[in-house]
mmCIF file of C-alpha atoms and ligand atoms in Angstrom:
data_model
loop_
_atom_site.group_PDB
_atom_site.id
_atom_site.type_symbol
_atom_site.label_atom_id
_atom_site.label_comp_id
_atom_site.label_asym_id
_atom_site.label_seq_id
_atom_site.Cartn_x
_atom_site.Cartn_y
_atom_site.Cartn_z
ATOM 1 C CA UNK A 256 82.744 77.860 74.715
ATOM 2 C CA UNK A 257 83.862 80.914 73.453
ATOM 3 C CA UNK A 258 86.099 81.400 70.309
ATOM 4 C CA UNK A 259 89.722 80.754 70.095
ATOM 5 C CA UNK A 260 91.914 83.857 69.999
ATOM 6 C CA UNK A 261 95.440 82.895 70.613
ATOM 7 C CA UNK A 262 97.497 79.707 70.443
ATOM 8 C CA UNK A 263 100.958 78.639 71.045
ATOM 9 C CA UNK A 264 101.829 75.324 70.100
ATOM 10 C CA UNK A 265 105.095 74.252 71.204
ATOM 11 C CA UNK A 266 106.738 77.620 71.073
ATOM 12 C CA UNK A 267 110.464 77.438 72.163
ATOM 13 C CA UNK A 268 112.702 80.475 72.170
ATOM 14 C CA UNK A 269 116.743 79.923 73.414
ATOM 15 C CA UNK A 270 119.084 82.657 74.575
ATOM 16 C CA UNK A 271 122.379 80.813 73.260
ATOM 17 C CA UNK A 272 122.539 77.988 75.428
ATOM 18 C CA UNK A 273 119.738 78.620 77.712
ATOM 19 C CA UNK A 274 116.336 77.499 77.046
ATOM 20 C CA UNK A 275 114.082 80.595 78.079
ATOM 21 C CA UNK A 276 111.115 79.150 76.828
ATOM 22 C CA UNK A 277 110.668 75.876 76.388
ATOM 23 C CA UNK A 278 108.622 73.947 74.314
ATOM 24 C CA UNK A 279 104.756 75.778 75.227
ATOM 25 C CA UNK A 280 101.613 74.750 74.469
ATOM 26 C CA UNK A 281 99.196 77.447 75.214
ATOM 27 C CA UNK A 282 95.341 78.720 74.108
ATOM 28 C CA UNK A 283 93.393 81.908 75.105
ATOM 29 C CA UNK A 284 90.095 82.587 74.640
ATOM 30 C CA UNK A 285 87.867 85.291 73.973
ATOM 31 C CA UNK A 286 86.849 87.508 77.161
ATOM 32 C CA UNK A 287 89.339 84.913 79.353
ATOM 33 C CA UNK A 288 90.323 86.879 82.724
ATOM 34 C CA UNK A 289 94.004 84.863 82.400
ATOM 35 C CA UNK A 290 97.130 84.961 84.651
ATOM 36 C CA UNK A 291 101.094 83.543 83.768
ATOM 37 C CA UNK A 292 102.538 83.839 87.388
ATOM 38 C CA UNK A 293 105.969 82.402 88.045
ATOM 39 C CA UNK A 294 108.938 83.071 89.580
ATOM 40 C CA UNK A 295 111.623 85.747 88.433
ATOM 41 C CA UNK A 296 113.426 83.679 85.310
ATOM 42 C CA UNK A 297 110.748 81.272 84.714
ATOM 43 C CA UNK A 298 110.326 82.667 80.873
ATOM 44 C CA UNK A 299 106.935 84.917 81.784
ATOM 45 C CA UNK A 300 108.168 88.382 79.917
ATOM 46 C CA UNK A 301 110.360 86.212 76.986
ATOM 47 C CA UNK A 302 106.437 84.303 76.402
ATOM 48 C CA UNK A 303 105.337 87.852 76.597
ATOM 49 C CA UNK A 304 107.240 88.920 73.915
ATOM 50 C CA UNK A 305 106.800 86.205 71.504
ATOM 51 C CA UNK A 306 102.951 86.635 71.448
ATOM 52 C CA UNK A 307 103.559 90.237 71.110
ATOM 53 C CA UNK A 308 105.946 89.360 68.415
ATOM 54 C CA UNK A 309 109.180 91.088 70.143
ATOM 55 C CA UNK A 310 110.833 87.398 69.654
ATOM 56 C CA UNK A 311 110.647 85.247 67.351
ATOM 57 C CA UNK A 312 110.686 81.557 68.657
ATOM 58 C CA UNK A 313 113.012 79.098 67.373
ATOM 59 C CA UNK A 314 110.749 76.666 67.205
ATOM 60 C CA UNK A 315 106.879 76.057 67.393
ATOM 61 C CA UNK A 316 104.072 78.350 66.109
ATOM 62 C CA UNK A 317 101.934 80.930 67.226
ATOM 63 C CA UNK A 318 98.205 81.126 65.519
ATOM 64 C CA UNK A 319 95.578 84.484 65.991
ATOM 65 C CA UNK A 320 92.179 82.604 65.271
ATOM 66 C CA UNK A 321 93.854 79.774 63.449
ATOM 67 C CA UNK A 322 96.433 82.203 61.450
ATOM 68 C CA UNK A 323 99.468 81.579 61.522
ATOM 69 C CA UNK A 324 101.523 84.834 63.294
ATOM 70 C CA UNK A 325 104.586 83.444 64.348
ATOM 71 C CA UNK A 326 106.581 85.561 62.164
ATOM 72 C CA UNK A 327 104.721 88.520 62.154
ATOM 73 C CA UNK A 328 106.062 91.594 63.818
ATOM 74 C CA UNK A 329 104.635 93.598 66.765
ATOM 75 C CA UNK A 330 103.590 96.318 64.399
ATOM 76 C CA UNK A 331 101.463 93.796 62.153
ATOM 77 C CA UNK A 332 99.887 91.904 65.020
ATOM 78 C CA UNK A 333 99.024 95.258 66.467
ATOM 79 C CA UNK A 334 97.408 96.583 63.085
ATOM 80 C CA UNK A 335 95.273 92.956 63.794
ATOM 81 C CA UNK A 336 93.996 93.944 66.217
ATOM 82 C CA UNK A 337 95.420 91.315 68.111
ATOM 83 C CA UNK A 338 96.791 93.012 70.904
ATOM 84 C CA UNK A 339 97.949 95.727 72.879
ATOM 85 C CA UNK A 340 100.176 96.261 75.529
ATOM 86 C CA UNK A 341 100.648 99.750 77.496
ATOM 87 C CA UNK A 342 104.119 98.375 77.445
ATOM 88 C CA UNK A 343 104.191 99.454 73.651
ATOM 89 C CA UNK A 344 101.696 102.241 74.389
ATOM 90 C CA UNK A 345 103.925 105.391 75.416
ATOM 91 C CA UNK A 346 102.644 108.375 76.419
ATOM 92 C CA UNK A 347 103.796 112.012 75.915
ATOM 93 C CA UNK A 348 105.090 113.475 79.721
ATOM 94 C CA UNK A 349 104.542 117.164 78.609
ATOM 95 C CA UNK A 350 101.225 116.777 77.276
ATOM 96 C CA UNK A 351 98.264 116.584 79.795
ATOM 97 C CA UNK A 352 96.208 113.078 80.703
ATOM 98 C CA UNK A 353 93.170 113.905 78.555
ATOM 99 C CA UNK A 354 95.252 114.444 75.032
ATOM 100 C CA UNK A 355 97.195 111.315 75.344
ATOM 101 C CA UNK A 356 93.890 109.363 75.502
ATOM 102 C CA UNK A 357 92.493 111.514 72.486
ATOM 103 C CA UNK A 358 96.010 110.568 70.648
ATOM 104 C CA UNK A 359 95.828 107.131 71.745
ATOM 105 C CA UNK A 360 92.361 107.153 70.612
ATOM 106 C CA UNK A 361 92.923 108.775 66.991
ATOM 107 C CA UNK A 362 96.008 106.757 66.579
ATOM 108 C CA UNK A 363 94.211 103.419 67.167
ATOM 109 C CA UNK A 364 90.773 104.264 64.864
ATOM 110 C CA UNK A 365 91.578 106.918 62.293
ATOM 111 C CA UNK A 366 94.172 107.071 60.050
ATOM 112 C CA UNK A 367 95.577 110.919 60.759
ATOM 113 C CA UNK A 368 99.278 111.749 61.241
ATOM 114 C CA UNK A 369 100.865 112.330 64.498
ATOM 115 C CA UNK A 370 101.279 116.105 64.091
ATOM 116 C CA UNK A 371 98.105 117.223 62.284
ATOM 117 C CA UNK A 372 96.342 115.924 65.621
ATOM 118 C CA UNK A 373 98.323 117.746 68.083
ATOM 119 C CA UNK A 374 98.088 120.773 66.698
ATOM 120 C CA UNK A 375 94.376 120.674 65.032
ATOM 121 C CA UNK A 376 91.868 117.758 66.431
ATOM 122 C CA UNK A 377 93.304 117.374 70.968
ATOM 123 C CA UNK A 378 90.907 120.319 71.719
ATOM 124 C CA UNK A 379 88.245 119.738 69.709
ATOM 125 C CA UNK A 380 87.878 115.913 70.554
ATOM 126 C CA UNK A 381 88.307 116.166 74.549
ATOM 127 C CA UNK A 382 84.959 115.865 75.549
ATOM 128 C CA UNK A 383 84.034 113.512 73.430
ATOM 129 C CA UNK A 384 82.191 110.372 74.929
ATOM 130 C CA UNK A 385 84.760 107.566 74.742
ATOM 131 C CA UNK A 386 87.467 109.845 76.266
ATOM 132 C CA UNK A 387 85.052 111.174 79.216
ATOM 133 C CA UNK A 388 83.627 107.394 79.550
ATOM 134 C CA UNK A 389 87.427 106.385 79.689
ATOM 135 C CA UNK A 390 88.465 108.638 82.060
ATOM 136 C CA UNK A 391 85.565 107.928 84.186
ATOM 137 C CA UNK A 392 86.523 104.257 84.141
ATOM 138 C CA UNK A 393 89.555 104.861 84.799
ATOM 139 C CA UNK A 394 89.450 106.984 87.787
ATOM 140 C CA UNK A 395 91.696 109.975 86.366
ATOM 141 C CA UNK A 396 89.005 112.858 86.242
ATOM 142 C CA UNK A 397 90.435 114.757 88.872
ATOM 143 C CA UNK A 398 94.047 114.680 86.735
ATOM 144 C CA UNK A 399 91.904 115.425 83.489
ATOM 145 C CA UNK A 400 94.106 118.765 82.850
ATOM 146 C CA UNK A 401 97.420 117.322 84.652
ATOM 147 C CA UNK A 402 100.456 116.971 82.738
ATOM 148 C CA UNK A 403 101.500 113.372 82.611
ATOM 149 C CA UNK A 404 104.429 114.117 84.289
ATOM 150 C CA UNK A 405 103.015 115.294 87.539
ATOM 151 C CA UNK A 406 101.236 111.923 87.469
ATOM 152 C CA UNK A 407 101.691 109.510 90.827
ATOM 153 C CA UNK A 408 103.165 106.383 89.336
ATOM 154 C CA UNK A 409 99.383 105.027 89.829
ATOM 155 C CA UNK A 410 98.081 107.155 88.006
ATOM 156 C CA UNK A 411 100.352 107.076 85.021
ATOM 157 C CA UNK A 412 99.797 103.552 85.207
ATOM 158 C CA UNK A 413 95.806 103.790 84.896
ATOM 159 C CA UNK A 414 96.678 106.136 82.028
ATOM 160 C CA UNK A 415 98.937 103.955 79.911
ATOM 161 C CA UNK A 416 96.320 100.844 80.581
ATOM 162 C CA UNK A 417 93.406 103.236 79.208
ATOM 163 C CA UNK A 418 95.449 104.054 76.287
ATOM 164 C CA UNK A 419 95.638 100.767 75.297
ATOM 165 C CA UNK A 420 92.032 100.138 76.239
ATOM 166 C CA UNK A 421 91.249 102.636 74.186
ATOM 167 C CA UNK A 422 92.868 100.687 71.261
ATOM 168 C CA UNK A 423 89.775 97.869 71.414
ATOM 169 C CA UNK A 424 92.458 95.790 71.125
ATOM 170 C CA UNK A 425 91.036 91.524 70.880
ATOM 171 C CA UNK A 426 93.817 90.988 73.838
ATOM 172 C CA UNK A 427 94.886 93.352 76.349
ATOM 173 C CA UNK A 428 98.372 92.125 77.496
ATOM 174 C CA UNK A 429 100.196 93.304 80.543
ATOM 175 C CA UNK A 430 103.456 92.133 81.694
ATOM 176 C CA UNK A 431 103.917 93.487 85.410
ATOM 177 C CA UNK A 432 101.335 95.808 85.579
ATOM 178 C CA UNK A 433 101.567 96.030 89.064
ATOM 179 C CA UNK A 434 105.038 96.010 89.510
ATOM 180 C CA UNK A 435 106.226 99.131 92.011
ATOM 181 C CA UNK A 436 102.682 100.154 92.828
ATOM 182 C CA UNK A 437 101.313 100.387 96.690
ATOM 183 C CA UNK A 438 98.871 97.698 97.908
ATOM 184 C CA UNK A 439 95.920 101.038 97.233
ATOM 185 C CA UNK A 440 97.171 101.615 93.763
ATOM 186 C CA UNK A 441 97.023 97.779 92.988
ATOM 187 C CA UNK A 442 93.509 97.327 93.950
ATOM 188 C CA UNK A 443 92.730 100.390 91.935
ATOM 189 C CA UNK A 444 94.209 98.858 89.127
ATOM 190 C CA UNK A 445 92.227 95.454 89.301
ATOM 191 C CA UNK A 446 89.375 97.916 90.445
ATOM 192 C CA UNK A 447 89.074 99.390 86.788
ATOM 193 C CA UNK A 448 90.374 96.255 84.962
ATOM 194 C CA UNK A 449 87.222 94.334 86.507
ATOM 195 C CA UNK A 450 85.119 96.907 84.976
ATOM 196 C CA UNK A 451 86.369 95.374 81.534
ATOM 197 C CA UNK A 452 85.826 91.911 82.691
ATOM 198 C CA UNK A 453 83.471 90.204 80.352
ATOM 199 C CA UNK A 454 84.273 92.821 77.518
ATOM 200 C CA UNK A 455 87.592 92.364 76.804
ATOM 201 C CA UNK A 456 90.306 89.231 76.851
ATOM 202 C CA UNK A 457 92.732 90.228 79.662
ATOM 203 C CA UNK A 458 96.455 88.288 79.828
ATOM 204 C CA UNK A 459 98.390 89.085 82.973
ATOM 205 C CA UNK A 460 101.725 88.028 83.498
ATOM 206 C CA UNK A 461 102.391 88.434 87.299
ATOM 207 C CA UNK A 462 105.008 87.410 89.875
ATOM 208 C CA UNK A 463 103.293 87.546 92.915
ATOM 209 C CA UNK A 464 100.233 85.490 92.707
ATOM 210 C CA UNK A 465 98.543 87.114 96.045
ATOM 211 C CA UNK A 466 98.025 90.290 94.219
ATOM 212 C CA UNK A 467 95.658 88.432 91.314
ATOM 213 C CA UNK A 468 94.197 85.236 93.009
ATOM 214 C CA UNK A 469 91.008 87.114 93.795
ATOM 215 C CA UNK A 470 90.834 88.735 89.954
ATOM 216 C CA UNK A 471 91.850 85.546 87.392
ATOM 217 C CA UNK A 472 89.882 83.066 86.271
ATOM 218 C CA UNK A 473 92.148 81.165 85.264
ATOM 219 C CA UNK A 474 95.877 81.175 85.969
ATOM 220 C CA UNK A 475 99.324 79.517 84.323
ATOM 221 C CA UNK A 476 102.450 78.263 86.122
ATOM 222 C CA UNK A 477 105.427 79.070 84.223
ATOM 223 C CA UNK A 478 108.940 77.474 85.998
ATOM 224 C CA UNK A 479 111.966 76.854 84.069
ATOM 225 C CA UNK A 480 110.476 77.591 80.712
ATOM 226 C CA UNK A 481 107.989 75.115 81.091
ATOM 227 C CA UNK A 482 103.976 75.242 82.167
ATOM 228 C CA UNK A 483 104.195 73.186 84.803
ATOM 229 C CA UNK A 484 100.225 73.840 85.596
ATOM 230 C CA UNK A 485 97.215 75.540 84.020
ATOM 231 C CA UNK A 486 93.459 75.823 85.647
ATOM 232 C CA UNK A 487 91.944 77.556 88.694
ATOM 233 C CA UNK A 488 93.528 78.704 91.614
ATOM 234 C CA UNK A 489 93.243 76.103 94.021
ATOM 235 C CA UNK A 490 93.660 73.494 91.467
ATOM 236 C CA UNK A 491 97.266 75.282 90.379
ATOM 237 C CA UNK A 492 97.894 75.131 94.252
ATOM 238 C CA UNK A 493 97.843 71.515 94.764
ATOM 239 C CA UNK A 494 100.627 70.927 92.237
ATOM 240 C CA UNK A 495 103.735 69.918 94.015
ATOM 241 C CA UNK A 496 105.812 71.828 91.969
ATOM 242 C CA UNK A 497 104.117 74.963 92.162
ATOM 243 C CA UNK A 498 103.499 74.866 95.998
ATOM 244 C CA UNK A 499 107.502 74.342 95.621
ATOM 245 C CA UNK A 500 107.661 77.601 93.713
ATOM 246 C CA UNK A 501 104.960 79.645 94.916
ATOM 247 C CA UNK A 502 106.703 79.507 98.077
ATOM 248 C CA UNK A 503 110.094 80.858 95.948
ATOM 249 C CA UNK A 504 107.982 83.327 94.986
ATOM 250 C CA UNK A 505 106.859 84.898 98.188
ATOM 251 C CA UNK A 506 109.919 84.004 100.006
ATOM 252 C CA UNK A 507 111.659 86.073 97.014
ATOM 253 C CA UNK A 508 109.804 89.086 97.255
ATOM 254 C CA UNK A 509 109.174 89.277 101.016
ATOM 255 C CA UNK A 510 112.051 87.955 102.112
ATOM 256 C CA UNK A 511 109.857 86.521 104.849
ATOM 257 C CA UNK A 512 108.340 82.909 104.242
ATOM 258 C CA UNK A 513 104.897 83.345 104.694
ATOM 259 C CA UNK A 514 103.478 80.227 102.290
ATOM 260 C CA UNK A 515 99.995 79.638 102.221
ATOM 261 C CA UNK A 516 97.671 76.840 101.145
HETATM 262 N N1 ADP B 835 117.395 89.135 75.943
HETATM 263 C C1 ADP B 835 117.877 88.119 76.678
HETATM 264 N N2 ADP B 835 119.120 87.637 76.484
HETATM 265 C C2 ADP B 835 119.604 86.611 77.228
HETATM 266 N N3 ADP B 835 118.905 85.984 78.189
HETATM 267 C C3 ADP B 835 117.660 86.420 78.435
HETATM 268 C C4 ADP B 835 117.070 87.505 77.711
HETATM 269 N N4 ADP B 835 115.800 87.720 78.171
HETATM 270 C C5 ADP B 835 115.621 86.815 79.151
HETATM 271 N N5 ADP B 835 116.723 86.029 79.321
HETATM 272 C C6 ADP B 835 116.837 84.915 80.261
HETATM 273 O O1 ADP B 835 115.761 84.031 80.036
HETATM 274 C C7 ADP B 835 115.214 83.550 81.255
HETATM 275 C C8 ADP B 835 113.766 83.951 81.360
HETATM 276 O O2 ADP B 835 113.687 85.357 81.555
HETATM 277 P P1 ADP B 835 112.311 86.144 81.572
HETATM 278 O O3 ADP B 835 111.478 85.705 80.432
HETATM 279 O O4 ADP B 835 112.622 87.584 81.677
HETATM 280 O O5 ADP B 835 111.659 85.628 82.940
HETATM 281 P P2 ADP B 835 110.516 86.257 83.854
HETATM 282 O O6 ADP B 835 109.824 87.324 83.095
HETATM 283 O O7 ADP B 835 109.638 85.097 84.199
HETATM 284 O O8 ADP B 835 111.219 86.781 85.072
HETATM 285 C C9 ADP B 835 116.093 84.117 82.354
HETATM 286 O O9 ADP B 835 117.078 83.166 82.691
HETATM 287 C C10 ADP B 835 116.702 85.345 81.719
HETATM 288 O O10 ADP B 835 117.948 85.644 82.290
HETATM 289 MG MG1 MG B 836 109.406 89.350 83.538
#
């Protein structure tokens, strides 16, 4: 079994009275392909944000290969290596596609300011492997030159998810990534993500399970706070409570109840 990189351990986090995160137990492994799908509400982006260290729970603790991170801030978990999430990773509209990678790039390996790469090192490091690799990978050669924001919102997408590939981050984290895209953008998305299957620890947090069942290995029910069930696919299916939810879920963002299983 491969190593340990992340676990919760009874990780609660309360908005005054209401418990948005309730008491989680939770472990993810190196080069795990892992989902959190649950309904709008169920706690998905507030679990997010404590392993990212946005939050801070009230109670429980969060480890990074047995270290204790719980009160570590996003900056610090980052510096890690821990994680990334294009979320945190934002990218600069006027400049074009292929200098936000080579910032993203410098900013994540080499310790050079901000400005003295904008105005010395873009050109110089454009064609360098990792960025032309990265932009193969990522399907954005023909937008090579484009300014960000002439980007489709698929595009800009793939970009901010290569920037934070580009990180080598342990744990790529994505809360939504799919959110607002067309059914073509999406399966470009999970397109380049599977090229990184195998190489790199992938945590989605999802609300519409149909859009990942075919990419995770291994999903996570969140409802109410609570992991109500954590395994394969079909296995998540069979729980009564989730077959309850999962049809919330569709129902929710259809508006037409089209429940499978
Ligand atoms: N910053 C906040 N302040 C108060 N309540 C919050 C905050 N963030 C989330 N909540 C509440 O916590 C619950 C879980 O929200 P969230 O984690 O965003 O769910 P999800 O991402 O699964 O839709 C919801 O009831 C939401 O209204
Ligand atoms: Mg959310």
């Amino acid at each position: 079994m491969s190593a340990e990189i992340i676990n919760a351990q009874g990780v609660t986090k309360r908005f005054g009275g209401l418990v948005a995160v309730d008491r989680v137990d939770y472990s993810l492994r190196e080069y795990e392909v892992a989902g959190i799908i649950g309904s709008n509400g169920a706690g998905k982006t507030t679990f997010f944000n404590l392993l990212t260290g946005y939050y801070a729970p009230d109670e429980g603790k969060i480890l990074h290969k047995g270290q204790d991170i719980t009160r570590m801030t996003p900056q610090e978990r980052v510096a890690r290596g821990l994680m990334r999430t294009f979320q945190l990773t934002s990218t600069f509209d006027n400049l074009s596609v292929v200098d936000n990678l080579v910032l993203a790039f410098f900013r994540a390996h080499r310790k050079s300011s901000l400005l003295h790469l904008l105005f010395n090192t873009c050109k110089k490091h454009r064609s360098e492997d990792r960025i032309v690799a990265i932009l193969e990978t990522f399907d954005l050669q023909h937008a090579r030159d484009r300014q960000v924001r002439h980007l489709s919102l698929g595009e800009k997408r793939r970009l901010e998810i290569a920037m934070a590939v580009l990180a080598e981050p342990e744990v790529l984290l994505l809360d939504e990534p799919l959110a607002g895209l067309s059914e073509s953008e999406i399966r470009g998305i999970l397109d380049v993500l599977g090229r990184h299957v195998g190489r790199q620890t992938i945590l989605i947090v999802e609300h519409k399970i149909s859009h990942v069942k075919d990419f995770l290995q291994r999903l996570t029910v969140m409802h109410d706070g609570r992991i109500i069930a954590d395994g394969g696919y079909e296995e998540c299916l069979r729980h009564p409570e989730v077959r309850k939810s999962y049809w919330q879920i569709d129902t929710a963002a259809e508006g037409e109840g089209h429940a499978t299983g």
